[in-house]
């Protein structure tokens, strides 16, 4: 047989594979590797997203709806499967509800602020039937949450009106607030009620127009 076919010298020694004859070969190899690495990298990098009020509002909505879905047992896989049939175990993860509501309230989401404010005074909330039993009572915190909900610049107006009613009731029960402040809260609440009626009328008109357009098509 021919020794050269097996990459051997005629004396029997192995020939080194990929022999480099000069330093130029090394530089060419480095150039090829650098070109491959540069080709694998992204040529265009998107600029960071600008955080606007609209971005914060949308993020607050996402957190609130996640809290609501947790409270309505839409994520049963999070609850320990060994205790689902236990009557004393919760049907959903209440800690996730509080987590998402807190983040939504920090982003001035009026619905989340209202839900936490009701829980702070021991009232039930539509977000979760377990919320008021797991959140400690704190009337000062409830008043702050109501004011934050009323100060929100985003729609809808109905949770703002509900927050105003709750705030007025707390101030009335405490009997430490002057009539001027309570009257101011009452006026804001009435304005929110009127605005909520206008929003409901506009929503009904939109649904009516969409249904008539669908029939025409």
Short mmCIF file of C-alpha atoms in Angstrom, two decimals:
data_model
loop_
_atom_site.label_atom_id
_atom_site.label_comp_id
_atom_site.label_asym_id
_atom_site.label_seq_id
_atom_site.Cartn_x
_atom_site.Cartn_y
_atom_site.Cartn_z
CA UNK A 1 0.00 0.00 0.00
CA UNK A 2 1.01 3.64 -0.36
CA UNK A 3 2.04 5.38 2.87
CA UNK A 4 1.23 8.80 1.47
CA UNK A 5 -2.43 7.81 1.24
CA UNK A 6 -2.50 7.64 5.04
CA UNK A 7 -0.83 11.03 5.61
CA UNK A 8 2.46 9.44 6.53
CA UNK A 9 5.98 10.01 5.43
CA UNK A 10 7.73 7.16 3.71
CA UNK A 11 9.66 6.61 6.92
CA UNK A 12 6.39 5.91 8.71
CA UNK A 13 5.96 9.18 10.63
CA UNK A 14 2.65 11.01 10.59
CA UNK A 15 2.35 14.12 8.50
CA UNK A 16 0.93 17.14 10.36
CA UNK A 17 -2.50 18.01 8.96
CA UNK A 18 -3.37 21.65 8.08
CA UNK A 19 0.25 22.65 7.84
CA UNK A 20 0.98 26.37 7.79
CA UNK A 21 3.94 27.42 5.77
CA UNK A 22 4.21 31.00 6.96
CA UNK A 23 2.81 33.69 9.23
CA UNK A 24 0.68 34.90 6.33
CA UNK A 25 -1.46 31.79 6.65
CA UNK A 26 -2.09 32.61 10.32
CA UNK A 27 -3.11 36.18 9.52
CA UNK A 28 -5.44 34.98 6.74
CA UNK A 29 -7.07 32.53 9.13
CA UNK A 30 -7.61 35.27 11.73
CA UNK A 31 -9.14 37.51 9.07
CA UNK A 32 -11.57 34.77 8.04
CA UNK A 33 -12.62 34.15 11.64
CA UNK A 34 -13.14 37.84 12.32
CA UNK A 35 -15.29 38.16 9.20
CA UNK A 36 -17.43 35.23 10.31
CA UNK A 37 -17.93 36.75 13.76
CA UNK A 38 -18.80 40.14 12.34
CA UNK A 39 -21.29 38.55 9.95
CA UNK A 40 -23.02 36.79 12.84
CA UNK A 41 -23.50 40.05 14.77
CA UNK A 42 -26.51 42.30 14.24
CA UNK A 43 -25.77 45.14 11.87
CA UNK A 44 -28.66 47.34 13.06
CA UNK A 45 -29.53 47.81 16.74
CA UNK A 46 -32.92 49.27 17.57
CA UNK A 47 -32.89 52.25 19.94
CA UNK A 48 -34.37 51.72 23.42
CA UNK A 49 -38.11 52.18 23.68
CA UNK A 50 -39.19 55.57 24.92
CA UNK A 51 -41.25 55.31 28.10
CA UNK A 52 -44.28 57.58 27.76
CA UNK A 53 -47.48 58.06 29.75
CA UNK A 54 -49.25 55.86 27.22
CA UNK A 55 -46.71 53.10 27.83
CA UNK A 56 -47.24 53.29 31.60
CA UNK A 57 -51.01 53.28 31.15
CA UNK A 58 -50.91 50.17 28.96
CA UNK A 59 -48.58 48.41 31.39
CA UNK A 60 -50.98 49.21 34.23
CA UNK A 61 -53.84 47.69 32.25
CA UNK A 62 -51.82 44.53 31.65
CA UNK A 63 -51.04 44.16 35.35
CA UNK A 64 -54.67 44.74 36.33
CA UNK A 65 -56.03 42.18 33.88
CA UNK A 66 -53.44 39.64 35.00
CA UNK A 67 -54.56 40.18 38.59
CA UNK A 68 -58.18 39.75 37.55
CA UNK A 69 -57.43 36.54 35.64
CA UNK A 70 -55.59 35.14 38.67
CA UNK A 71 -58.56 36.05 40.87
CA UNK A 72 -61.00 34.29 38.54
CA UNK A 73 -59.08 30.97 38.71
CA UNK A 74 -57.77 31.24 35.15
CA UNK A 75 -54.32 29.98 36.18
CA UNK A 76 -55.05 26.82 38.23
CA UNK A 77 -51.66 25.32 37.39
CA UNK A 78 -50.02 27.81 39.77
CA UNK A 79 -51.87 26.39 42.80
CA UNK A 80 -50.31 23.33 44.41
CA UNK A 81 -52.04 20.31 42.77
CA UNK A 82 -52.01 18.32 46.03
CA UNK A 83 -54.33 20.84 47.68
CA UNK A 84 -56.80 21.72 44.96
CA UNK A 85 -59.47 19.42 46.43
CA UNK A 86 -58.91 20.77 49.95
CA UNK A 87 -61.85 22.96 51.02
CA UNK A 88 -59.60 25.17 53.13
CA UNK A 89 -57.00 25.82 50.42
CA UNK A 90 -57.38 28.85 48.11
CA UNK A 91 -58.57 28.25 44.58
CA UNK A 92 -56.01 30.67 43.14
CA UNK A 93 -52.73 32.35 43.97
CA UNK A 94 -53.72 35.41 46.00
CA UNK A 95 -50.10 36.57 46.16
CA UNK A 96 -50.09 36.97 42.38
CA UNK A 97 -53.28 39.01 42.61
CA UNK A 98 -51.74 41.38 45.17
CA UNK A 99 -48.50 41.58 43.18
CA UNK A 100 -50.15 42.61 39.92
CA UNK A 101 -52.66 44.94 41.60
CA UNK A 102 -49.85 46.72 43.44
CA UNK A 103 -47.90 47.25 40.23
CA UNK A 104 -51.03 48.43 38.41
CA UNK A 105 -51.86 50.85 41.23
CA UNK A 106 -48.31 52.22 41.16
CA UNK A 107 -48.94 53.02 37.48
CA UNK A 108 -52.12 54.95 38.41
CA UNK A 109 -54.56 52.36 37.11
CA UNK A 110 -57.88 53.49 38.60
CA UNK A 111 -59.45 50.02 38.70
CA UNK A 112 -56.50 48.54 40.58
CA UNK A 113 -56.47 51.47 43.01
CA UNK A 114 -60.17 50.95 43.70
CA UNK A 115 -59.74 47.20 44.24
CA UNK A 116 -56.92 47.70 46.75
CA UNK A 117 -58.75 50.56 48.47
CA UNK A 118 -61.82 48.40 49.01
CA UNK A 119 -59.65 45.61 50.40
CA UNK A 120 -57.92 48.09 52.73
CA UNK A 121 -61.26 48.86 54.40
CA UNK A 122 -62.40 45.22 54.50
CA UNK A 123 -64.75 45.28 51.52
CA UNK A 124 -64.92 42.65 48.82
CA UNK A 125 -63.57 43.28 45.34
CA UNK A 126 -64.36 41.92 41.92
CA UNK A 127 -60.65 41.29 41.34
CA UNK A 128 -60.56 38.40 43.82
CA UNK A 129 -62.93 37.06 46.51
CA UNK A 130 -59.88 36.43 48.73
CA UNK A 131 -58.38 39.91 48.48
CA UNK A 132 -60.08 41.52 51.49
CA UNK A 133 -59.18 38.57 53.73
CA UNK A 134 -55.47 38.72 52.89
CA UNK A 135 -54.86 42.48 52.82
CA UNK A 136 -54.56 44.23 56.21
CA UNK A 137 -56.96 47.01 57.13
CA UNK A 138 -55.49 50.48 56.68
CA UNK A 139 -57.85 53.43 56.22
CA UNK A 140 -55.07 55.93 55.52
CA UNK A 141 -53.78 53.74 52.71
CA UNK A 142 -57.34 53.34 51.40
CA UNK A 143 -57.76 57.13 51.26
CA UNK A 144 -54.49 57.53 49.37
CA UNK A 145 -55.51 54.85 46.87
CA UNK A 146 -58.90 56.51 46.34
CA UNK A 147 -57.24 59.86 45.69
CA UNK A 148 -54.80 58.23 43.28
CA UNK A 149 -57.67 56.62 41.39
CA UNK A 150 -59.53 59.93 41.16
CA UNK A 151 -56.39 61.74 39.98
CA UNK A 152 -55.81 59.32 37.13
CA UNK A 153 -56.08 60.98 33.72
CA UNK A 154 -57.09 57.79 31.93
CA UNK A 155 -60.56 56.41 31.32
CA UNK A 156 -62.88 54.90 32.43
CA UNK A 157 -64.63 57.25 34.82
CA UNK A 158 -66.78 54.67 36.63
CA UNK A 159 -64.00 53.37 38.96
CA UNK A 160 -63.06 56.98 39.71
CA UNK A 161 -66.65 57.69 40.74
CA UNK A 162 -66.67 54.55 42.90
CA UNK A 163 -63.39 55.63 44.50
CA UNK A 164 -64.89 59.03 45.21
CA UNK A 165 -67.90 57.44 46.90
CA UNK A 166 -65.63 55.26 49.03
CA UNK A 167 -63.40 58.20 49.97
CA UNK A 168 -66.41 60.31 50.94
CA UNK A 169 -67.78 57.51 53.11
CA UNK A 170 -64.42 57.08 54.89
CA UNK A 171 -64.17 60.83 55.55
CA UNK A 172 -67.75 60.88 56.78
CA UNK A 173 -67.15 58.01 59.19
CA UNK A 174 -63.92 59.49 60.56
CA UNK A 175 -65.64 62.80 61.42
CA UNK A 176 -62.30 64.60 61.36
CA UNK A 177 -62.51 66.21 57.92
CA UNK A 178 -63.97 69.63 57.29
CA UNK A 179 -67.07 70.21 55.24
CA UNK A 180 -65.13 72.04 52.53
CA UNK A 181 -62.94 69.02 51.73
CA UNK A 182 -65.89 66.64 51.80
CA UNK A 183 -67.83 68.95 49.50
CA UNK A 184 -64.89 69.01 47.09
CA UNK A 185 -64.76 65.20 47.05
CA UNK A 186 -68.51 65.06 46.49
CA UNK A 187 -68.34 67.48 43.55
CA UNK A 188 -65.55 65.46 41.92
CA UNK A 189 -67.54 62.27 42.40
CA UNK A 190 -70.63 63.77 40.76
CA UNK A 191 -68.54 64.94 37.81
CA UNK A 192 -67.14 61.42 37.41
CA UNK A 193 -70.67 59.99 37.50
CA UNK A 194 -71.78 62.31 34.71
CA UNK A 195 -68.67 61.44 32.70
CA UNK A 196 -69.31 57.72 33.22
CA UNK A 197 -72.81 58.10 31.82
CA UNK A 198 -71.41 59.84 28.75
CA UNK A 199 -68.86 57.05 28.27
CA UNK A 200 -71.56 54.41 28.51
CA UNK A 201 -73.71 56.25 25.98
CA UNK A 202 -70.76 56.56 23.60
CA UNK A 203 -69.99 52.86 23.97
CA UNK A 204 -73.59 51.90 23.19
CA UNK A 205 -73.59 54.18 20.16
CA UNK A 206 -70.36 52.59 18.94
CA UNK A 207 -71.81 49.09 19.29
CA UNK A 208 -74.95 50.18 17.46
CA UNK A 209 -72.95 51.65 14.59
CA UNK A 210 -70.80 48.54 14.31
CA UNK A 211 -73.81 46.24 14.23
CA UNK A 212 -75.55 48.33 11.57
CA UNK A 213 -72.35 48.40 9.49
CA UNK A 214 -72.10 44.62 9.76
CA UNK A 215 -75.66 44.19 8.51
CA UNK A 216 -74.97 46.52 5.61
CA UNK A 217 -71.93 44.50 4.59
#
